[in-house]
PDB file of C-alpha atoms in Angstrom:
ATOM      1  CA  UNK A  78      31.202 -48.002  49.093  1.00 42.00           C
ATOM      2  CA  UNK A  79      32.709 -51.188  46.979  1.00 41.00           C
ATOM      3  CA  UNK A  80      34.335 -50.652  44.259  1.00 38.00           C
ATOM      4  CA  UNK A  81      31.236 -52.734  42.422  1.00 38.00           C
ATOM      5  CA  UNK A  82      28.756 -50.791  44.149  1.00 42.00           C
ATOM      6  CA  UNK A  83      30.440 -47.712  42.787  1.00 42.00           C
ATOM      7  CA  UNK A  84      30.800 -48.596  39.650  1.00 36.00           C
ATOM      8  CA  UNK A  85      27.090 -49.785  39.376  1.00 42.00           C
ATOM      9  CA  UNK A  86      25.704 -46.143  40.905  1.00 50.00           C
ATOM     10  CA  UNK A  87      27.945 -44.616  38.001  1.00 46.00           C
ATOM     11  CA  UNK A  88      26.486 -46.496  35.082  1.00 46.00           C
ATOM     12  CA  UNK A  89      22.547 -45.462  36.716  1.00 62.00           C
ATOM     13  CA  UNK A  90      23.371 -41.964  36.056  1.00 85.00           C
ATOM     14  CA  UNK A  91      21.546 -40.107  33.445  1.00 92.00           C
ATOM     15  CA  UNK A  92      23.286 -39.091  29.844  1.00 94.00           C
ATOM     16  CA  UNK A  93      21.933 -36.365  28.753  1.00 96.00           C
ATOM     17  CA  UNK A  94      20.421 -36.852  24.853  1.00 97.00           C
ATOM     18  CA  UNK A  95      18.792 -34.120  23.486  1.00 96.00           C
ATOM     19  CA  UNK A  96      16.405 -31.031  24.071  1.00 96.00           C
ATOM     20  CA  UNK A  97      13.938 -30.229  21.356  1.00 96.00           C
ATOM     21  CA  UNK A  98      11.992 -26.513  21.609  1.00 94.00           C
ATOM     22  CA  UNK A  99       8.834 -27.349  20.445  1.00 92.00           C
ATOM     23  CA  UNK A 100       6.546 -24.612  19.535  1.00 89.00           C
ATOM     24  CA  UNK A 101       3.060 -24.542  18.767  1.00 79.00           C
ATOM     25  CA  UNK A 102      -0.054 -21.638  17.631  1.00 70.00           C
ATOM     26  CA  UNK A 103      -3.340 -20.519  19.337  1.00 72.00           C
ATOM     27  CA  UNK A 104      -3.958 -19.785  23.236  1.00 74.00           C
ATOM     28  CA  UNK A 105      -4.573 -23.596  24.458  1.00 77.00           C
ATOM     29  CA  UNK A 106      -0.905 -24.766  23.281  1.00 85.00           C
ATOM     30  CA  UNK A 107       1.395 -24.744  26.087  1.00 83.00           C
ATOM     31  CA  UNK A 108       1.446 -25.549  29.701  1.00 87.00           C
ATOM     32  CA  UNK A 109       2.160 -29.220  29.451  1.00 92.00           C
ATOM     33  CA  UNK A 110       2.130 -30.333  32.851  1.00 94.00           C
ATOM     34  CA  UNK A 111       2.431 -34.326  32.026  1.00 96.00           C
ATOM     35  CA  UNK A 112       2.607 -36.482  29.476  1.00 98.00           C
ATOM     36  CA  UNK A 113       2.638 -40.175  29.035  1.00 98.00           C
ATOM     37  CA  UNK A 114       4.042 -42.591  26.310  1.00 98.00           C
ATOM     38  CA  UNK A 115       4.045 -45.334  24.241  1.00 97.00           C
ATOM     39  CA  UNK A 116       6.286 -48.501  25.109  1.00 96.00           C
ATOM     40  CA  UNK A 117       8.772 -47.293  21.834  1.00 96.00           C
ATOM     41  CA  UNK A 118       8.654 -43.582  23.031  1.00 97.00           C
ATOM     42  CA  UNK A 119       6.999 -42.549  20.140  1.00 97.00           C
ATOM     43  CA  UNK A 120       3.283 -42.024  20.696  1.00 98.00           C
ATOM     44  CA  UNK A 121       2.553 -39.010  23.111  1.00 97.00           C
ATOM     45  CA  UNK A 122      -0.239 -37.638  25.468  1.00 97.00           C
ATOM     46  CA  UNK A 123       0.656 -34.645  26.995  1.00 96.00           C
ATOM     47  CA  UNK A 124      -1.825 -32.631  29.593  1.00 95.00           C
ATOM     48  CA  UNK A 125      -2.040 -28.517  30.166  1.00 93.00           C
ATOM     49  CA  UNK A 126      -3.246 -27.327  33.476  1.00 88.00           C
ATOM     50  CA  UNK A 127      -6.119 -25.926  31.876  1.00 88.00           C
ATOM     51  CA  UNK A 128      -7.615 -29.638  31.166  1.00 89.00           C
ATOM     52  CA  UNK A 129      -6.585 -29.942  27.288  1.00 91.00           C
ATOM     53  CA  UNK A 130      -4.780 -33.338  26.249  1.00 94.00           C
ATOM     54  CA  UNK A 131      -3.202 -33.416  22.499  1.00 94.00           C
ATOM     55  CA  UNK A 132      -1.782 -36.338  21.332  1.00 96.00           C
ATOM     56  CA  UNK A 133       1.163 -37.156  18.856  1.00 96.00           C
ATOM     57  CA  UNK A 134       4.619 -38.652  18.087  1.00 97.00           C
ATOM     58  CA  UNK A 135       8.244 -37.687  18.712  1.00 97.00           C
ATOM     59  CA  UNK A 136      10.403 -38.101  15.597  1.00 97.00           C
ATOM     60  CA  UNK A 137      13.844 -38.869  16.413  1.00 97.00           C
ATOM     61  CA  UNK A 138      17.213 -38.931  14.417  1.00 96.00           C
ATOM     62  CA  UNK A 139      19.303 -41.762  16.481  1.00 94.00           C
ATOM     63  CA  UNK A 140      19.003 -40.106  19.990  1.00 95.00           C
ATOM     64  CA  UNK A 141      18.190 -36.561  19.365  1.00 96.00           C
ATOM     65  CA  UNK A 142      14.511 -35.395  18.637  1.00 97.00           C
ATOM     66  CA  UNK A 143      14.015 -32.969  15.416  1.00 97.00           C
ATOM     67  CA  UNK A 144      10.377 -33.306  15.418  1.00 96.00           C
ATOM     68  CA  UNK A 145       7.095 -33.328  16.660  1.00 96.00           C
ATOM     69  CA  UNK A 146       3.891 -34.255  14.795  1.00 95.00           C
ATOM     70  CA  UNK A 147       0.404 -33.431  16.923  1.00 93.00           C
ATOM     71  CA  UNK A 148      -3.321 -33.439  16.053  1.00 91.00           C
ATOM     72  CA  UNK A 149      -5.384 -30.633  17.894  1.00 88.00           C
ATOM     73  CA  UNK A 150      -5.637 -30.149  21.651  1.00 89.00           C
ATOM     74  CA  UNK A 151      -8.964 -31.251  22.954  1.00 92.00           C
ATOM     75  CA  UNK A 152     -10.649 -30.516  26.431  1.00 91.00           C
ATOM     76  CA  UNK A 153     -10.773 -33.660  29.182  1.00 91.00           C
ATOM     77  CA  UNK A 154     -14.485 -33.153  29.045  1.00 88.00           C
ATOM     78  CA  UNK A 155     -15.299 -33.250  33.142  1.00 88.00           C
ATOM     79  CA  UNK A 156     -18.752 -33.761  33.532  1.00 88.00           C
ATOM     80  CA  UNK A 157     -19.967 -31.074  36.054  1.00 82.00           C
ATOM     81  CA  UNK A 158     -22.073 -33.210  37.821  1.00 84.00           C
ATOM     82  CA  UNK A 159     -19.013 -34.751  39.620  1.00 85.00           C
ATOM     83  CA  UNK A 160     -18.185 -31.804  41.515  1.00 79.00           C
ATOM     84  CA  UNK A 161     -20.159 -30.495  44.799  1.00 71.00           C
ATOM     85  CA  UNK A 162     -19.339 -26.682  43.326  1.00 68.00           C
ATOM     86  CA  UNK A 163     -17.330 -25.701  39.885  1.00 65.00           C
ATOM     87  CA  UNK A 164     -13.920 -26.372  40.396  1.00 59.00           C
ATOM     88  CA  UNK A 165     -10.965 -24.895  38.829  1.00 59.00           C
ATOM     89  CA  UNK A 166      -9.445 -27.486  37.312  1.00 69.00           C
ATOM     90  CA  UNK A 167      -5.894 -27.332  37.768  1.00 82.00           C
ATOM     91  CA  UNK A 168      -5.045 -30.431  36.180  1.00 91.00           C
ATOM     92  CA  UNK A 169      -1.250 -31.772  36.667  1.00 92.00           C
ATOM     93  CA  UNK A 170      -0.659 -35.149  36.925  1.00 95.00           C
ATOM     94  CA  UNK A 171      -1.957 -37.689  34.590  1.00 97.00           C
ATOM     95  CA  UNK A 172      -1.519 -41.614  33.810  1.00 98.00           C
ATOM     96  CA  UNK A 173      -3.228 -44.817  32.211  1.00 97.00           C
ATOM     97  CA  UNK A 174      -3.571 -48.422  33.369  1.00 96.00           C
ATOM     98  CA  UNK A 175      -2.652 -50.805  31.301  1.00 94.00           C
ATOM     99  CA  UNK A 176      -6.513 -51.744  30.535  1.00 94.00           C
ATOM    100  CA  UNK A 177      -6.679 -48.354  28.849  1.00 95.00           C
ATOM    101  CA  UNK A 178      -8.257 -46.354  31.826  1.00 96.00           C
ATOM    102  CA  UNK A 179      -6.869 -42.273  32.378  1.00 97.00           C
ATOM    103  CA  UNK A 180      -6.773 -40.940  35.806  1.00 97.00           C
ATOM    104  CA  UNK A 181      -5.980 -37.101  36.140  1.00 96.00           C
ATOM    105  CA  UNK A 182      -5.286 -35.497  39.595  1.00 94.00           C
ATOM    106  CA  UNK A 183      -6.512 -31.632  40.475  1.00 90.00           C
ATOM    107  CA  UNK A 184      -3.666 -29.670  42.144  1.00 81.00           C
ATOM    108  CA  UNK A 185      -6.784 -27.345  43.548  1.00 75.00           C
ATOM    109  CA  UNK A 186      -9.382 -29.609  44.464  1.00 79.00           C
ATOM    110  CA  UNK A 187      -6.923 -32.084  45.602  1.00 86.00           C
ATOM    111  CA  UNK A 188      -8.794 -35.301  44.083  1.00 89.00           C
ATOM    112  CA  UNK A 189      -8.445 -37.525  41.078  1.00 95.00           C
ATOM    113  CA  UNK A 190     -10.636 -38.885  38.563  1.00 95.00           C
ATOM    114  CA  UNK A 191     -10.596 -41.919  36.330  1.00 96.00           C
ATOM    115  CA  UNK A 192     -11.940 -41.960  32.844  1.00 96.00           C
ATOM    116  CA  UNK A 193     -12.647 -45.574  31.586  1.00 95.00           C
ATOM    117  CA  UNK A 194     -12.047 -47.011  27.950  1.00 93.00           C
ATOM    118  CA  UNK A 195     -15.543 -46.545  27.329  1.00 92.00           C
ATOM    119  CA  UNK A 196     -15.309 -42.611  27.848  1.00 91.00           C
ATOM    120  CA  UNK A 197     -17.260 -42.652  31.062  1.00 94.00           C
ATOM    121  CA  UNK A 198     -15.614 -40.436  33.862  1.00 95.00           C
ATOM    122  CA  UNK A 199     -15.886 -41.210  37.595  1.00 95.00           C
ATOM    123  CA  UNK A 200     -14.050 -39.455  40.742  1.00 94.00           C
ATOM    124  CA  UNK A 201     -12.014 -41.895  43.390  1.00 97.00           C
ATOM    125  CA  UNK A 202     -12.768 -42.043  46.872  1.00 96.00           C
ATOM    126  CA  UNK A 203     -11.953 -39.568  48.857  1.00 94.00           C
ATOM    127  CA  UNK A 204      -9.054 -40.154  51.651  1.00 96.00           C
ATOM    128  CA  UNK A 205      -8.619 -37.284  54.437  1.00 95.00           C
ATOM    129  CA  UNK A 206      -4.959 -36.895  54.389  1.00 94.00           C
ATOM    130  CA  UNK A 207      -5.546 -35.973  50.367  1.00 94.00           C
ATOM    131  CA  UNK A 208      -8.609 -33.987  51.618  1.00 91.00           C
ATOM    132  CA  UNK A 209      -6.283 -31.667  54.149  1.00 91.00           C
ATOM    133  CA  UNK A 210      -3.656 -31.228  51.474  1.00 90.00           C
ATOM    134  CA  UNK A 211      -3.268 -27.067  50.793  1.00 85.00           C
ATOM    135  CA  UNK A 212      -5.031 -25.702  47.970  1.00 76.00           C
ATOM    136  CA  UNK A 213      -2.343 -25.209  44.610  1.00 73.00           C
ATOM    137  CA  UNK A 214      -0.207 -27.863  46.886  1.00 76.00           C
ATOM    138  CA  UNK A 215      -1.996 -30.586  45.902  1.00 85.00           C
ATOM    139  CA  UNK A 216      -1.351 -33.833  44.033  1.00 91.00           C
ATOM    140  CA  UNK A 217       1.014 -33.293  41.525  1.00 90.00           C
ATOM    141  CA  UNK A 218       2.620 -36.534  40.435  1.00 95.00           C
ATOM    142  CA  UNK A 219       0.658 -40.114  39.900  1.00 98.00           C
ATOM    143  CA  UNK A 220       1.790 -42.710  38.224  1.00 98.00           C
ATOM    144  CA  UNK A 221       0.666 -46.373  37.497  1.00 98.00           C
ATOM    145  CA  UNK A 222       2.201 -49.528  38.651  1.00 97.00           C
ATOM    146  CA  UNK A 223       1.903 -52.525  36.566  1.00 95.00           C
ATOM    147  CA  UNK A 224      -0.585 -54.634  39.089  1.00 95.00           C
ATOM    148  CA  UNK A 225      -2.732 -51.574  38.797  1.00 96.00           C
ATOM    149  CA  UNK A 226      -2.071 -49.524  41.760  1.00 98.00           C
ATOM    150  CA  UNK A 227      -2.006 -45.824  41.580  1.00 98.00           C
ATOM    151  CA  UNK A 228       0.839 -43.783  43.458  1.00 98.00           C
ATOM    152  CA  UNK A 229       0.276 -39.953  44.040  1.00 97.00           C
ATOM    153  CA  UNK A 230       2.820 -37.709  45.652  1.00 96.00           C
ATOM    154  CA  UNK A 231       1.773 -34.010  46.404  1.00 94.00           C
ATOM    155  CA  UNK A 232       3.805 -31.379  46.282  1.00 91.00           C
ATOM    156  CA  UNK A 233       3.748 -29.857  49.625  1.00 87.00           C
ATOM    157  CA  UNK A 234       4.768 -32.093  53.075  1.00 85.00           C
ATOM    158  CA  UNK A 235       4.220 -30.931  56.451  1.00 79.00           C
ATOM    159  CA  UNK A 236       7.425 -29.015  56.748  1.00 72.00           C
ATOM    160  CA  UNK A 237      10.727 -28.048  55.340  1.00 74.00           C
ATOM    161  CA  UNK A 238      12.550 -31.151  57.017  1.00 77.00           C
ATOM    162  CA  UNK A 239       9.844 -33.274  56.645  1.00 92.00           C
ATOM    163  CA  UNK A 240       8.970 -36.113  54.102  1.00 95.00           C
ATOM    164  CA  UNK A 241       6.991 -36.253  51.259  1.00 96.00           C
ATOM    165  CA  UNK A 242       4.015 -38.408  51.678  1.00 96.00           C
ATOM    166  CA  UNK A 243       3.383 -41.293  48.674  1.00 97.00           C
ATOM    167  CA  UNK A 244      -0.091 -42.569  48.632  1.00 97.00           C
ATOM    168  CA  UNK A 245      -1.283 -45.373  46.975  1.00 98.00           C
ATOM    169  CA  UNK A 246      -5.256 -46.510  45.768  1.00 98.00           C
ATOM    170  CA  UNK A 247      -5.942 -50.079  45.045  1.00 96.00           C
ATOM    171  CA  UNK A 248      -9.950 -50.647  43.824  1.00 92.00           C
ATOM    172  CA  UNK A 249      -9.965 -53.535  46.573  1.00 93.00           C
ATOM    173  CA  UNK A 250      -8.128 -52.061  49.404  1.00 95.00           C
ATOM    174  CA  UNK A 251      -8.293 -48.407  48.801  1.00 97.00           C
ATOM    175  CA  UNK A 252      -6.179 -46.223  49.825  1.00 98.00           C
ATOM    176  CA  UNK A 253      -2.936 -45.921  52.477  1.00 97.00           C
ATOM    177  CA  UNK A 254       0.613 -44.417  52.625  1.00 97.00           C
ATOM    178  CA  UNK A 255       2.843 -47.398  51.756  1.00 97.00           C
ATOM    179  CA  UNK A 256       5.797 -44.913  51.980  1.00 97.00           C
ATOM    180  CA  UNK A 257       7.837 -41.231  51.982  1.00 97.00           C
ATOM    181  CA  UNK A 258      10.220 -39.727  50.309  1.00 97.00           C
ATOM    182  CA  UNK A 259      12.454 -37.648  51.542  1.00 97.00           C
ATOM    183  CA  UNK A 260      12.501 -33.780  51.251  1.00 95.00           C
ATOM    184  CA  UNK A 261      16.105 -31.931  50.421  1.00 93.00           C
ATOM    185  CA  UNK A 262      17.634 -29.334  48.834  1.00 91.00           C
ATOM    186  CA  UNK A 263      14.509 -26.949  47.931  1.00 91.00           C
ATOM    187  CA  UNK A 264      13.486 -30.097  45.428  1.00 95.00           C
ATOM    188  CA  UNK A 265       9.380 -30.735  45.038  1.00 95.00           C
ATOM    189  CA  UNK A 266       7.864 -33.464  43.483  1.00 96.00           C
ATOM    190  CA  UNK A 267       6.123 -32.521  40.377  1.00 95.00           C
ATOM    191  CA  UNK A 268       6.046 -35.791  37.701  1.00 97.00           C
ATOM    192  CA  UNK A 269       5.984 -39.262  38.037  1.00 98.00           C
ATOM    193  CA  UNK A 270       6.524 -42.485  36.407  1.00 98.00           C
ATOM    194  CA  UNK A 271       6.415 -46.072  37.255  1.00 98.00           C
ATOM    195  CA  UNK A 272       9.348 -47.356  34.672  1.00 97.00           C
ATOM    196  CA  UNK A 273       9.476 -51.111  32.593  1.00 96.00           C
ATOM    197  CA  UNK A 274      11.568 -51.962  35.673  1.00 95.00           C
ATOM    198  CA  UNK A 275       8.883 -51.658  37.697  1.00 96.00           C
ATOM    199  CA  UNK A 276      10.621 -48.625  39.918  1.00 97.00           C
ATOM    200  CA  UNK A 277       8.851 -45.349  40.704  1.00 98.00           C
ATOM    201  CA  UNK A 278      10.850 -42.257  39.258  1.00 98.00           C
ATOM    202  CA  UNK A 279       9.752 -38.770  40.846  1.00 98.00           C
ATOM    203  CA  UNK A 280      10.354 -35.778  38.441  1.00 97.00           C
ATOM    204  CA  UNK A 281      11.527 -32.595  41.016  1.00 97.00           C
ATOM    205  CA  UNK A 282      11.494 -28.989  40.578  1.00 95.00           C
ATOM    206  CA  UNK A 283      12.980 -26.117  42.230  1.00 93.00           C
ATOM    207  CA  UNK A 284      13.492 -22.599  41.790  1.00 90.00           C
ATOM    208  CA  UNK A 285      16.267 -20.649  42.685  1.00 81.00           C
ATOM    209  CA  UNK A 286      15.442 -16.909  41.766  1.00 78.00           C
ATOM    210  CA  UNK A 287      16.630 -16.956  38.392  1.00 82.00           C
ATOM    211  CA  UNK A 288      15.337 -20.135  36.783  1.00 90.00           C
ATOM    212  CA  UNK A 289      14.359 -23.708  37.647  1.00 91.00           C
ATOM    213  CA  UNK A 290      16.386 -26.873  38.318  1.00 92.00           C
ATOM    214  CA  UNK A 291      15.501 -30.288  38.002  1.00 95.00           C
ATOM    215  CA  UNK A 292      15.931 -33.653  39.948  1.00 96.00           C
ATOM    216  CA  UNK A 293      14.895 -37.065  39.023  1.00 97.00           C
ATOM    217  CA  UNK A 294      15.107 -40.173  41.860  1.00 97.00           C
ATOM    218  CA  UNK A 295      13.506 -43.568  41.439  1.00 97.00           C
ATOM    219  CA  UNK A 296      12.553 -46.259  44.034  1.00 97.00           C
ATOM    220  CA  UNK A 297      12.154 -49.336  45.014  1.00 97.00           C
ATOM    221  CA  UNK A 298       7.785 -49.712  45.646  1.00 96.00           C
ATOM    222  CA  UNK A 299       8.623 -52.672  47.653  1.00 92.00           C
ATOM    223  CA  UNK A 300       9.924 -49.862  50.165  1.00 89.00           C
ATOM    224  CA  UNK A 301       8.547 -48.580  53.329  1.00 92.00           C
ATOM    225  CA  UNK A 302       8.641 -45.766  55.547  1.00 95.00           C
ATOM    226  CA  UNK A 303      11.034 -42.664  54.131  1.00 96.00           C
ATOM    227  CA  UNK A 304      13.318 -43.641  51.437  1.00 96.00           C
ATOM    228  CA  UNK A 305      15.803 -41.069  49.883  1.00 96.00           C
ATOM    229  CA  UNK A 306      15.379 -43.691  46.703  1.00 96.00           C
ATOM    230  CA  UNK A 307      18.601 -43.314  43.698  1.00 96.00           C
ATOM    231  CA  UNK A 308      19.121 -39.841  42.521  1.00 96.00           C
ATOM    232  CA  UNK A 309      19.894 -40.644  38.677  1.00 96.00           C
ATOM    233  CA  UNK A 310      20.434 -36.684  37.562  1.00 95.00           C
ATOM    234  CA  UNK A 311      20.310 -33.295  38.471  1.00 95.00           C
ATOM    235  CA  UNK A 312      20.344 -30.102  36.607  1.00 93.00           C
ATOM    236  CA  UNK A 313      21.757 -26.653  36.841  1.00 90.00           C
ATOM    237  CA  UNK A 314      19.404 -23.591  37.274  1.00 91.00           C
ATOM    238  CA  UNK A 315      18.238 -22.672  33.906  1.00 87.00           C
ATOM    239  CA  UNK A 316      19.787 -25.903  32.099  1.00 89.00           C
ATOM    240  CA  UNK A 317      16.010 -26.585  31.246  1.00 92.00           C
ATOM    241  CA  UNK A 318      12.782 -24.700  31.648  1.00 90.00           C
ATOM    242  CA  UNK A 319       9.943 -25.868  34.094  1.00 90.00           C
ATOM    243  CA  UNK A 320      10.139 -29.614  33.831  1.00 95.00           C
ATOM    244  CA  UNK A 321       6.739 -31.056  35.181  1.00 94.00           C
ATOM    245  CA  UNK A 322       6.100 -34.339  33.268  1.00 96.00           C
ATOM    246  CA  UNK A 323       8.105 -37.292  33.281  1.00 98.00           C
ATOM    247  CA  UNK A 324       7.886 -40.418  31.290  1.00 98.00           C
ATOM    248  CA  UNK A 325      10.023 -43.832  31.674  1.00 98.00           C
ATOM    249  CA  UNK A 326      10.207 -46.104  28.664  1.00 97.00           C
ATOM    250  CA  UNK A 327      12.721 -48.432  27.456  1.00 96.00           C
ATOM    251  CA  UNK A 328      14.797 -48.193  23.817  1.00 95.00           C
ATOM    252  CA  UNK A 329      15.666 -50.780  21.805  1.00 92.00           C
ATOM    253  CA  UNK A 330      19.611 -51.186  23.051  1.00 91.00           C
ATOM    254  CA  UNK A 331      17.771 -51.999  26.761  1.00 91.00           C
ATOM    255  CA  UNK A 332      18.685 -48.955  28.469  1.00 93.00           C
ATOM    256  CA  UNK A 333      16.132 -46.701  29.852  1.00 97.00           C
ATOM    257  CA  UNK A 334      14.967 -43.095  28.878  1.00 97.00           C
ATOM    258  CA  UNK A 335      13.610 -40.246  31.090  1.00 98.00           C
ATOM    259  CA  UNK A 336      11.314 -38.186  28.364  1.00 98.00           C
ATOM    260  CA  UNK A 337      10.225 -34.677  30.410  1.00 97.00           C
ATOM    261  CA  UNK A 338       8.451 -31.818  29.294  1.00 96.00           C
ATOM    262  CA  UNK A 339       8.187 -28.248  30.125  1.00 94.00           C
ATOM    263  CA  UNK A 340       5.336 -26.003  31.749  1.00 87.00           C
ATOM    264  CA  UNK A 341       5.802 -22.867  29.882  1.00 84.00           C
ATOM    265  CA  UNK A 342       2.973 -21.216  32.029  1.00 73.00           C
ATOM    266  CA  UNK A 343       1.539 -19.440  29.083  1.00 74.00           C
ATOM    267  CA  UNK A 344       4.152 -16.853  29.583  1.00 81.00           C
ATOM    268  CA  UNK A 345       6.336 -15.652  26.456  1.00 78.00           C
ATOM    269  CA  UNK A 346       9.475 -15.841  28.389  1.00 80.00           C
ATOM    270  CA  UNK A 347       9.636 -19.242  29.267  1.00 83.00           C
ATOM    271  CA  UNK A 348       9.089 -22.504  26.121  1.00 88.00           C
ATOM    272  CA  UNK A 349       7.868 -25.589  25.727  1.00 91.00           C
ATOM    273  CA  UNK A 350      10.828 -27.769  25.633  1.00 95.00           C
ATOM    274  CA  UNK A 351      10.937 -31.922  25.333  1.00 96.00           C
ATOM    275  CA  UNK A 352      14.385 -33.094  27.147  1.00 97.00           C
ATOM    276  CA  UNK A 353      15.837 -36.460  26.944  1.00 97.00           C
ATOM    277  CA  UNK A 354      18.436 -38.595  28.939  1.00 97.00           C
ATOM    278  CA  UNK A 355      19.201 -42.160  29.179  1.00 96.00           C
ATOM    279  CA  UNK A 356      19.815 -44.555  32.079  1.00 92.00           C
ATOM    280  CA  UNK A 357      22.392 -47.247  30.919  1.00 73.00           C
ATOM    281  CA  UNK A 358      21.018 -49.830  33.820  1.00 64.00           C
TER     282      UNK A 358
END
């Protein structure tokens, strides 16, 4: 590697920031499985797997969060007349357009639905190789790209050694496999994020007996076939709790922030923690 290249695959490494324990009352708070937000980072959505969204803002003191200010959690309001039989809703991954419309995947029923600006809630087609995916193993991570694609990566592939597919929908074309990702080290995709540089980042979890670690990669969605893409940080077991959500936004010095939150699983033991790191390219 060039002394250039080097030096360029240095700078793209995450800095870690800050980690903000963010607690909360009453038996819907908890088990944020997404979140999205607003250009500045300020403005939040965040998503439970039990199909609540609450929405606030992050107050920050330079880099480090000391605050969060939220109204009340609120169901996601799936009509029932969109589903052959009642489904579980395991809701995980979750993204907006830049027209305003919501889509939400469901880890158990393996499909996704889009809500439009006007309220109105719809399901997408369905596409067999989403429709063979394991129950629980389903879609975990979709993001949005800027020409209005959606990406969705589950979080199971067909083997140990074997890729991660990434599907894509487009209204016109519907949907294909532009891509994989490759599949290492016990990591599974569980966030996503299409950045302001127009790059997919993939949020990865694994567990290791004692506590969970973290990986984040990003690539190129000009890319075909499996791509290992640019691993920008890794974690320690137990450095953070479950990390499932992953936003990409840019701050105002230009460099890039991954903002991730915690699935606490409703479980005492574990919290609901809001990390932080920045990408200085």
């Amino acid at each position: 590697m060039s002394s250039d290249r080097a030096e360029a695959r240095k700078q793209a490494q995450a800095r870690f920031l800050s980690s903000y324990h963010w607690t909360g009352e009453g038996r819907t708070f908890g088990g944020y499985s997404a979140i999205i937000l607003s250009p500045d980072g300020t403005e939040f959505t965040m998503m439970s797997d039990r199909a609540h969204l609450i929405e606030g803002r992050i107050v920050r003191h330079g880099d480090r969060i000391i605050g969060v200010r939220s109204a009340a959690m609120v169901p996601l309001g799936f009509p029932d007349s969109l589903f052959a039989k009642e489904p579980v809703r395991d809701t995980e991954g979750l993204a907006r357009d830049q027209e305003g419309r919501v889509y939400v995947s469901l880890e158990s029923d393996n499909r996704i639905l889009k809500r439009d600006p006007d309220g109105g809630w719809s399901l997408l087609p369905a596409y067999p190789p989403i429709d063979a995916l394991p129950e629980n193993q389903g879609l975990e991570a979709i993001a949005v790209a800027p020409d209005g694609a959606l990406y969705a990566v589950p979080e199971v592939s067909d083997g140990l050694q074997h890729p991660f597919p990434v599907f894509r929908y487009r209204p016109v074309q519907g949907w294909d496999q532009p891509m994989a990702i490759s599949r290492s080290d016990g990591y599974l995709p569980v966030g996503a994020d299409v950045g302001p540089d127009g790059r997919l980042y993939v949020l990865e979890r694994g567990f290791g007996g004692f506590g969970f670690f973290s990986r984040v990669r990003r690539f190129d969605l000009s890319g075909s076939g499996t791509v290992d893409g640019e691993t920008l940080l890794t974690s320690a077991t137990r450095r953070h709790d479950n990390l499932e959500g992953l936003a990409v936004w840019k701050a105002g010095d230009g460099s890039l922030r991954l903002t991730m939150v915690s699935d606490d699983n409703f479980q005492f033991f574990q919290r609901t923690e809001i990390v932080e790191y920045a990408i200085s390219i």
